Amino acid sequence: MLETLPITKEEICKPENLVYSRTHLMTDAALSYCPGCGHGTIHRMIMEVIDEMNLQADTIGVAPVGCSVLAYEFLNIDMQQAAHGRAPAVATGIKRLMPNKFVFTYQGDGDLAAIGTAETIHACNRGENITIFYVNNGIYGMTGGQMAPTTLPQMKTATSPFGRNVETMGYPLKITELIAMLPGTYFVTRQSVHTAANVRKTKKAIQKAIEYQKLNKGLSFVEIVSNCNSGWKMTPVEANKWMEENMFPFYPLGDIKVPK
Amino acid sequence: MAKVKGEIIVDIERCKGCQVCISACKENVIGMSKNLNRKGYHFAQSTNEDCTGCINCALVCPDGAITVYRARLN
């Protein structure tokens, strides 16, 4: 039998009923990202895992150039800025000097798959014991939506206004599959954060990547396919739908290399 | 009758009005306010009492603006 609910909003919103709030490892600074950008969610998931594993004092993040360049403003951990694309090289140095710290890099596709290809591939090939978080949105977001190595064929950007022509501009680079072939990588996966279910999966992948680094297993690489609604010229909800329809067939989600 | 009842609190000044939470909410609880926050965005708000406290909206919120509470009804 239906009864009127004997509970008011004030009674529900008590500290003992709290089920979710932003982790304290995210600072109070307002995120500089565009509305609907996946970066904020990815930042929060990494910080939640670090919080749950109690690693705040032992974590050093490396953020190079790109939209994530201001990450040190938002992540309440030790951060180091690197030159464009050179985050895996900087992280290598930090990890070799301080092997007990948890060291990660946080890079976009224009950074990791273009100017930083050499550093990325060689860090992966050396099997450096670091974790790379790679945010792939198929475009240079920060500089105004130019074509990136990961831009899909026929995709329109500021520098490919008629769509990416693969005959003159080459093919999109699946760098995650490339580095999965290298013996130095231990765990390679591709996730996304556009729905709650995918956010939960991404968090599990981040957890695994951190655990493998603690066990000194080698390089863990987590790609997160994300949106860039400003660069794609769509609303955030449209961009998520477009990503499902166009990005996921080319960049299929799931684990690419899992430990035996 | 639902055995649990949830409630969301949106940090109005952090919300950028991206509406990703609206499509994540299975109960159609969240709507956009007609008012603006200090940055000039229409912010998300709870519009009815169907919230179950599933935290889906808070997980997908890029700005971490949503806090979720859930109470058991006895």
Short mmCIF file of C-alpha atoms in Angstrom, two decimals:
data_model
loop_
_atom_site.label_atom_id
_atom_site.label_comp_id
_atom_site.label_asym_id
_atom_site.label_seq_id
_atom_site.Cartn_x
_atom_site.Cartn_y
_atom_site.Cartn_z
CA MET A 1 0.00 0.00 0.00
CA LEU A 2 1.36 3.37 -0.94
CA GLU A 3 1.97 5.76 1.85
CA THR A 4 3.32 9.25 1.81
CA LEU A 5 7.04 9.23 2.35
CA PRO A 6 7.82 10.07 5.95
CA ILE A 7 11.16 11.60 5.12
CA THR A 8 12.14 15.11 4.11
CA LYS A 9 15.07 16.34 2.08
CA GLU A 10 16.77 17.58 5.24
CA GLU A 11 16.44 14.14 6.83
CA ILE A 12 18.03 12.45 3.81
CA CYS A 13 20.89 14.95 3.50
CA LYS A 14 22.64 14.00 6.72
CA PRO A 15 26.34 13.11 6.88
CA GLU A 16 25.59 9.46 7.74
CA ASN A 17 23.57 9.10 4.53
CA LEU A 18 26.32 10.45 2.28
CA VAL A 19 27.06 8.00 -0.54
CA TYR A 20 29.09 10.07 -2.95
CA SER A 21 30.92 13.36 -2.97
CA ARG A 22 33.96 14.74 -4.74
CA THR A 23 37.14 13.33 -3.23
CA HIS A 24 39.22 15.71 -1.15
CA LEU A 25 42.18 15.00 -3.45
CA MET A 26 40.50 17.25 -6.01
CA THR A 27 41.12 20.86 -5.01
CA ASP A 28 38.35 23.43 -4.71
CA ALA A 29 39.65 25.29 -7.79
CA ALA A 30 37.05 25.38 -10.57
CA LEU A 31 38.17 23.12 -13.41
CA SER A 32 39.35 25.08 -16.44
CA TYR A 33 37.95 22.51 -18.87
CA CYS A 34 34.99 23.16 -21.15
CA PRO A 35 31.54 22.07 -19.94
CA GLY A 36 31.10 18.32 -20.43
CA CYS A 37 34.80 17.58 -21.02
CA GLY A 38 35.89 14.11 -19.90
CA HIS A 39 39.10 15.41 -18.32
CA GLY A 40 37.30 16.35 -15.11
CA THR A 41 35.85 12.87 -14.68
CA ILE A 42 39.19 11.22 -15.46
CA HIS A 43 41.01 13.47 -12.96
CA ARG A 44 38.47 12.57 -10.31
CA MET A 45 38.67 8.82 -10.96
CA ILE A 46 42.48 8.82 -10.71
CA MET A 47 42.28 10.82 -7.50
CA GLU A 48 39.59 8.54 -6.05
CA VAL A 49 41.78 5.49 -6.62
CA ILE A 50 44.82 7.24 -5.11
CA ASP A 51 42.68 8.26 -2.14
CA GLU A 52 41.31 4.73 -1.64
CA MET A 53 44.80 3.23 -1.85
CA ASN A 54 46.10 5.91 0.51
CA LEU A 55 48.85 7.00 -1.86
CA GLN A 56 48.48 10.77 -1.67
CA ALA A 57 51.87 11.33 -0.06
CA ASP A 58 53.62 8.82 -2.34
CA THR A 59 52.31 9.90 -5.72
CA ILE A 60 54.05 12.09 -8.27
CA GLY A 61 52.13 13.02 -11.39
CA VAL A 62 53.69 14.36 -14.57
CA ALA A 63 51.54 16.53 -16.82
CA PRO A 64 52.97 17.87 -20.07
CA VAL A 65 51.39 20.34 -22.48
CA GLY A 66 47.79 20.25 -23.61
CA CYS A 67 44.45 20.82 -21.95
CA SER A 68 45.80 18.95 -18.93
CA VAL A 69 48.63 21.46 -18.52
CA LEU A 70 46.89 22.99 -15.50
CA ALA A 71 46.26 19.62 -13.82
CA TYR A 72 48.51 20.64 -10.91
CA GLU A 73 45.87 23.22 -9.98
CA PHE A 74 43.21 20.55 -9.57
CA LEU A 75 45.01 17.47 -8.29
CA ASN A 76 46.00 17.71 -4.67
CA ILE A 77 49.20 15.68 -5.08
CA ASP A 78 52.79 16.40 -6.09
CA MET A 79 52.95 17.30 -9.78
CA GLN A 80 55.78 17.99 -12.19
CA GLN A 81 55.42 19.84 -15.46
CA ALA A 82 57.17 18.39 -18.51
CA ALA A 83 57.98 19.79 -21.93
CA HIS A 84 55.53 18.93 -24.70
CA GLY A 85 55.46 15.15 -25.16
CA ARG A 86 58.36 14.49 -22.77
CA ALA A 87 56.34 13.29 -19.79
CA PRO A 88 57.40 9.60 -20.08
CA ALA A 89 61.07 10.71 -20.09
CA VAL A 90 60.57 12.92 -17.02
CA ALA A 91 58.58 10.17 -15.28
CA THR A 92 61.36 7.69 -16.07
CA GLY A 93 63.84 9.92 -14.26
CA ILE A 94 61.58 10.43 -11.26
CA LYS A 95 60.80 6.73 -10.93
CA ARG A 96 64.44 5.65 -11.23
CA LEU A 97 65.50 8.12 -8.54
CA MET A 98 62.54 7.37 -6.28
CA PRO A 99 61.46 3.79 -6.97
CA ASN A 100 59.12 3.74 -3.98
CA LYS A 101 56.91 6.51 -5.31
CA PHE A 102 53.91 5.95 -7.53
CA VAL A 103 54.65 7.86 -10.74
CA PHE A 104 52.15 8.50 -13.49
CA THR A 105 51.90 10.67 -16.58
CA TYR A 106 48.69 12.23 -17.79
CA GLN A 107 48.82 12.99 -21.50
CA GLY A 108 46.52 13.84 -24.36
CA ASP A 109 46.65 12.41 -27.86
CA GLY A 110 48.32 15.45 -29.43
CA ASP A 111 51.01 15.17 -26.80
CA LEU A 112 51.55 11.43 -26.52
CA ALA A 113 50.87 10.31 -30.09
CA ALA A 114 52.45 13.21 -31.98
CA ILE A 115 55.35 15.15 -30.49
CA GLY A 116 55.93 12.58 -27.75
CA THR A 117 55.81 9.41 -29.84
CA ALA A 118 59.51 8.68 -29.42
CA GLU A 119 59.48 9.16 -25.65
CA THR A 120 56.33 7.08 -25.28
CA ILE A 121 57.47 4.18 -27.42
CA HIS A 122 60.92 4.02 -25.88
CA ALA A 123 59.64 4.31 -22.31
CA CYS A 124 57.24 1.46 -23.12
CA ASN A 125 59.99 -0.54 -24.80
CA ARG A 126 62.29 -0.12 -21.81
CA GLY A 127 59.49 -1.35 -19.61
CA GLU A 128 59.80 1.58 -17.25
CA ASN A 129 57.81 0.96 -14.11
CA ILE A 130 55.44 3.90 -14.55
CA THR A 131 51.78 4.33 -15.45
CA ILE A 132 50.62 6.34 -18.45
CA PHE A 133 47.09 7.75 -18.60
CA TYR A 134 46.38 8.68 -22.20
CA VAL A 135 43.31 10.76 -23.00
CA ASN A 136 42.35 10.35 -26.65
CA ASN A 137 39.81 12.76 -28.09
CA GLY A 138 41.02 12.74 -31.68
CA ILE A 139 41.85 16.44 -31.83
CA TYR A 140 44.14 19.13 -30.46
CA GLY A 141 41.67 20.59 -27.99
CA MET A 142 43.65 23.31 -26.27
CA THR A 143 44.97 25.08 -29.35
CA GLY A 144 41.60 25.28 -31.08
CA GLY A 145 40.65 21.95 -32.60
CA GLN A 146 43.43 21.19 -35.09
CA MET A 147 43.90 17.75 -36.65
CA ALA A 148 45.77 15.29 -34.44
CA PRO A 149 47.39 11.96 -35.40
CA THR A 150 44.34 10.25 -33.91
CA THR A 151 41.76 12.24 -35.92
CA LEU A 152 39.40 9.87 -37.72
CA PRO A 153 39.30 9.68 -41.54
CA GLN A 154 36.88 12.26 -43.01
CA MET A 155 36.66 14.04 -39.64
CA LYS A 156 36.49 17.83 -39.98
CA THR A 157 38.85 19.89 -37.86
CA ALA A 158 40.26 23.41 -38.02
CA THR A 159 43.19 22.21 -40.17
CA SER A 160 41.22 19.62 -42.18
CA PRO A 161 38.09 21.65 -43.00
CA PHE A 162 37.00 19.23 -45.74
CA GLY A 163 37.59 16.16 -43.61
CA ARG A 164 40.80 14.19 -43.05
CA ASN A 165 41.90 12.85 -46.41
CA VAL A 166 43.96 9.74 -45.68
CA GLU A 167 45.77 10.00 -49.02
CA THR A 168 47.39 13.30 -48.15
CA MET A 169 47.12 13.39 -44.35
CA GLY A 170 47.77 9.77 -43.46
CA TYR A 171 45.84 7.38 -41.30
CA PRO A 172 44.80 7.70 -37.65
CA LEU A 173 47.41 6.32 -35.29
CA LYS A 174 46.36 3.51 -32.97
CA ILE A 175 49.29 3.99 -30.64
CA THR A 176 47.74 1.86 -27.91
CA GLU A 177 47.76 -1.21 -30.14
CA LEU A 178 51.31 -0.34 -31.21
CA ILE A 179 52.71 -0.21 -27.71
CA ALA A 180 50.75 -3.30 -26.67
CA MET A 181 53.08 -5.24 -28.99
CA LEU A 182 56.15 -4.17 -27.04
CA PRO A 183 57.42 -6.65 -24.45
CA GLY A 184 58.02 -3.88 -21.89
CA THR A 185 54.33 -3.11 -21.37
CA TYR A 186 52.47 -5.19 -18.81
CA PHE A 187 48.89 -3.95 -18.88
CA VAL A 188 47.32 -2.05 -21.78
CA THR A 189 43.67 -1.13 -21.85
CA ARG A 190 41.25 1.29 -23.50
CA GLN A 191 38.29 2.74 -21.59
CA SER A 192 35.94 5.72 -21.67
CA VAL A 193 34.07 7.88 -19.17
CA HIS A 194 30.90 8.94 -21.00
CA THR A 195 28.45 6.77 -19.02
CA ALA A 196 28.34 5.74 -15.38
CA ALA A 197 29.06 2.09 -16.28
CA ASN A 198 32.14 3.10 -18.26
CA VAL A 199 33.31 5.37 -15.45
CA ARG A 200 33.18 2.38 -13.08
CA LYS A 201 35.17 0.23 -15.54
CA THR A 202 37.73 2.99 -16.00
CA LYS A 203 38.16 3.23 -12.25
CA LYS A 204 38.84 -0.52 -12.06
CA ALA A 205 41.40 -0.23 -14.87
CA ILE A 206 43.15 2.62 -13.03
CA GLN A 207 43.17 0.51 -9.86
CA LYS A 208 44.81 -2.39 -11.70
CA ALA A 209 47.39 -0.11 -13.32
CA ILE A 210 48.41 1.28 -9.93
CA GLU A 211 48.58 -2.16 -8.36
CA TYR A 212 50.84 -3.46 -11.14
CA GLN A 213 53.18 -0.54 -10.63
CA LYS A 214 53.35 -1.35 -6.92
CA LEU A 215 54.35 -4.91 -7.87
CA ASN A 216 57.11 -3.57 -10.21
CA LYS A 217 55.62 -5.37 -13.18
CA GLY A 218 56.46 -2.84 -15.89
CA LEU A 219 54.61 -0.15 -17.73
CA SER A 220 50.83 0.08 -17.48
CA PHE A 221 49.05 2.08 -20.15
CA VAL A 222 45.45 3.21 -19.76
CA GLU A 223 43.91 4.91 -22.79
CA ILE A 224 40.68 6.77 -22.13
CA VAL A 225 38.68 7.71 -25.22
CA SER A 226 37.09 11.04 -24.38
CA ASN A 227 35.10 13.77 -26.00
CA CYS A 228 36.10 17.27 -27.07
CA ASN A 229 32.76 18.89 -27.60
CA SER A 230 34.27 22.34 -28.22
CA GLY A 231 36.70 20.99 -30.82
CA TRP A 232 34.07 18.79 -32.41
CA LYS A 233 31.58 21.69 -32.40
CA MET A 234 28.80 19.78 -30.63
CA THR A 235 26.93 19.92 -27.35
CA PRO A 236 28.38 17.62 -24.65
CA VAL A 237 25.53 15.11 -24.97
CA GLU A 238 25.78 15.09 -28.79
CA ALA A 239 29.54 14.68 -28.53
CA ASN A 240 29.14 11.61 -26.31
CA LYS A 241 26.72 10.10 -28.83
CA TRP A 242 29.02 10.93 -31.74
CA MET A 243 31.89 9.33 -29.84
CA GLU A 244 29.90 6.11 -29.38
CA GLU A 245 28.96 5.98 -33.05
CA ASN A 246 32.26 7.03 -34.63
CA MET A 247 35.17 6.75 -32.21
CA PHE A 248 34.36 3.37 -30.65
CA PRO A 249 34.22 1.39 -33.92
CA PHE A 250 37.76 2.59 -34.66
CA TYR A 251 39.02 2.63 -31.06
CA PRO A 252 37.20 -0.38 -29.55
CA LEU A 253 36.98 -0.37 -25.76
CA GLY A 254 38.39 -3.16 -23.66
CA ASP A 255 41.65 -4.67 -22.44
CA ILE A 256 44.26 -4.97 -25.18
CA LYS A 257 47.03 -6.63 -23.20
CA VAL A 258 46.35 -8.30 -19.88
CA PRO A 259 48.89 -10.11 -17.70
CA LYS A 260 48.82 -13.89 -18.07
CA MET B 1 7.19 1.84 -2.42
CA ALA B 2 10.84 2.39 -2.80
CA LYS B 3 12.85 1.15 0.12
CA VAL B 4 15.56 3.71 -0.38
CA LYS B 5 15.29 7.35 -1.10
CA GLY B 6 18.04 9.53 -2.45
CA GLU B 7 18.71 13.18 -2.82
CA ILE B 8 21.28 15.11 -4.75
CA ILE B 9 22.87 18.42 -3.88
CA VAL B 10 24.37 20.30 -6.81
CA ASP B 11 27.21 22.70 -6.17
CA ILE B 12 25.65 25.47 -8.23
CA GLU B 13 28.84 27.46 -8.73
CA ARG B 14 30.82 24.40 -9.95
CA CYS B 15 28.11 23.28 -12.40
CA LYS B 16 28.79 24.28 -16.00
CA GLY B 17 25.43 23.16 -17.35
CA CYS B 18 26.76 20.41 -19.64
CA GLN B 19 23.64 18.26 -19.05
CA VAL B 20 25.58 14.98 -19.07
CA CYS B 21 23.97 14.15 -15.71
CA ILE B 22 20.49 14.45 -17.22
CA SER B 23 21.12 11.67 -19.72
CA ALA B 24 22.79 9.55 -17.01
CA CYS B 25 19.77 9.75 -14.66
CA LYS B 26 17.48 6.75 -15.08
CA GLU B 27 14.71 8.29 -12.95
CA ASN B 28 14.53 11.62 -14.82
CA VAL B 29 15.14 13.52 -11.63
CA ILE B 30 17.52 16.17 -12.92
CA GLY B 31 16.51 19.23 -14.89
CA MET B 32 18.12 22.54 -15.73
CA SER B 33 17.35 25.61 -13.70
CA LYS B 34 16.04 28.71 -15.40
CA ASN B 35 18.37 30.73 -13.21
CA LEU B 36 22.03 31.33 -13.90
CA ASN B 37 25.03 30.86 -11.66
CA ARG B 38 27.76 33.45 -11.29
CA LYS B 39 29.57 32.21 -14.40
CA GLY B 40 26.37 32.51 -16.46
CA TYR B 41 25.53 28.83 -16.81
CA HIS B 42 22.10 27.31 -16.27
CA PHE B 43 22.82 24.80 -13.53
CA ALA B 44 21.43 21.31 -12.94
CA GLN B 45 18.96 20.75 -10.13
CA SER B 46 16.74 18.05 -8.69
CA THR B 47 13.20 18.47 -10.04
CA ASN B 48 11.23 15.70 -8.32
CA GLU B 49 11.40 13.15 -5.50
CA ASP B 50 12.14 10.00 -7.51
CA CYS B 51 15.88 9.95 -6.78
CA THR B 52 17.15 6.54 -5.65
CA GLY B 53 20.68 7.68 -4.82
CA CYS B 54 22.27 5.51 -7.53
CA ILE B 55 25.17 8.04 -7.93
CA ASN B 56 25.22 7.71 -11.75
CA CYS B 57 24.88 11.49 -12.17
CA ALA B 58 27.69 12.17 -9.73
CA LEU B 59 30.00 9.67 -11.48
CA VAL B 60 29.62 11.24 -14.93
CA CYS B 61 29.67 14.86 -13.72
CA PRO B 62 32.96 16.21 -15.12
CA ASP B 63 33.13 18.95 -12.52
CA GLY B 64 32.35 16.81 -9.48
CA ALA B 65 29.51 19.16 -8.64
CA ILE B 66 27.02 16.56 -7.39
CA THR B 67 26.88 15.15 -3.86
CA VAL B 68 24.54 12.20 -3.33
CA TYR B 69 22.76 11.09 -0.15
CA ARG B 70 20.75 7.91 0.28
CA ALA B 71 18.51 6.99 3.21
CA ARG B 72 16.78 3.68 3.97
CA LEU B 73 13.10 3.86 4.67
CA ASN B 74 11.80 1.70 7.47
#
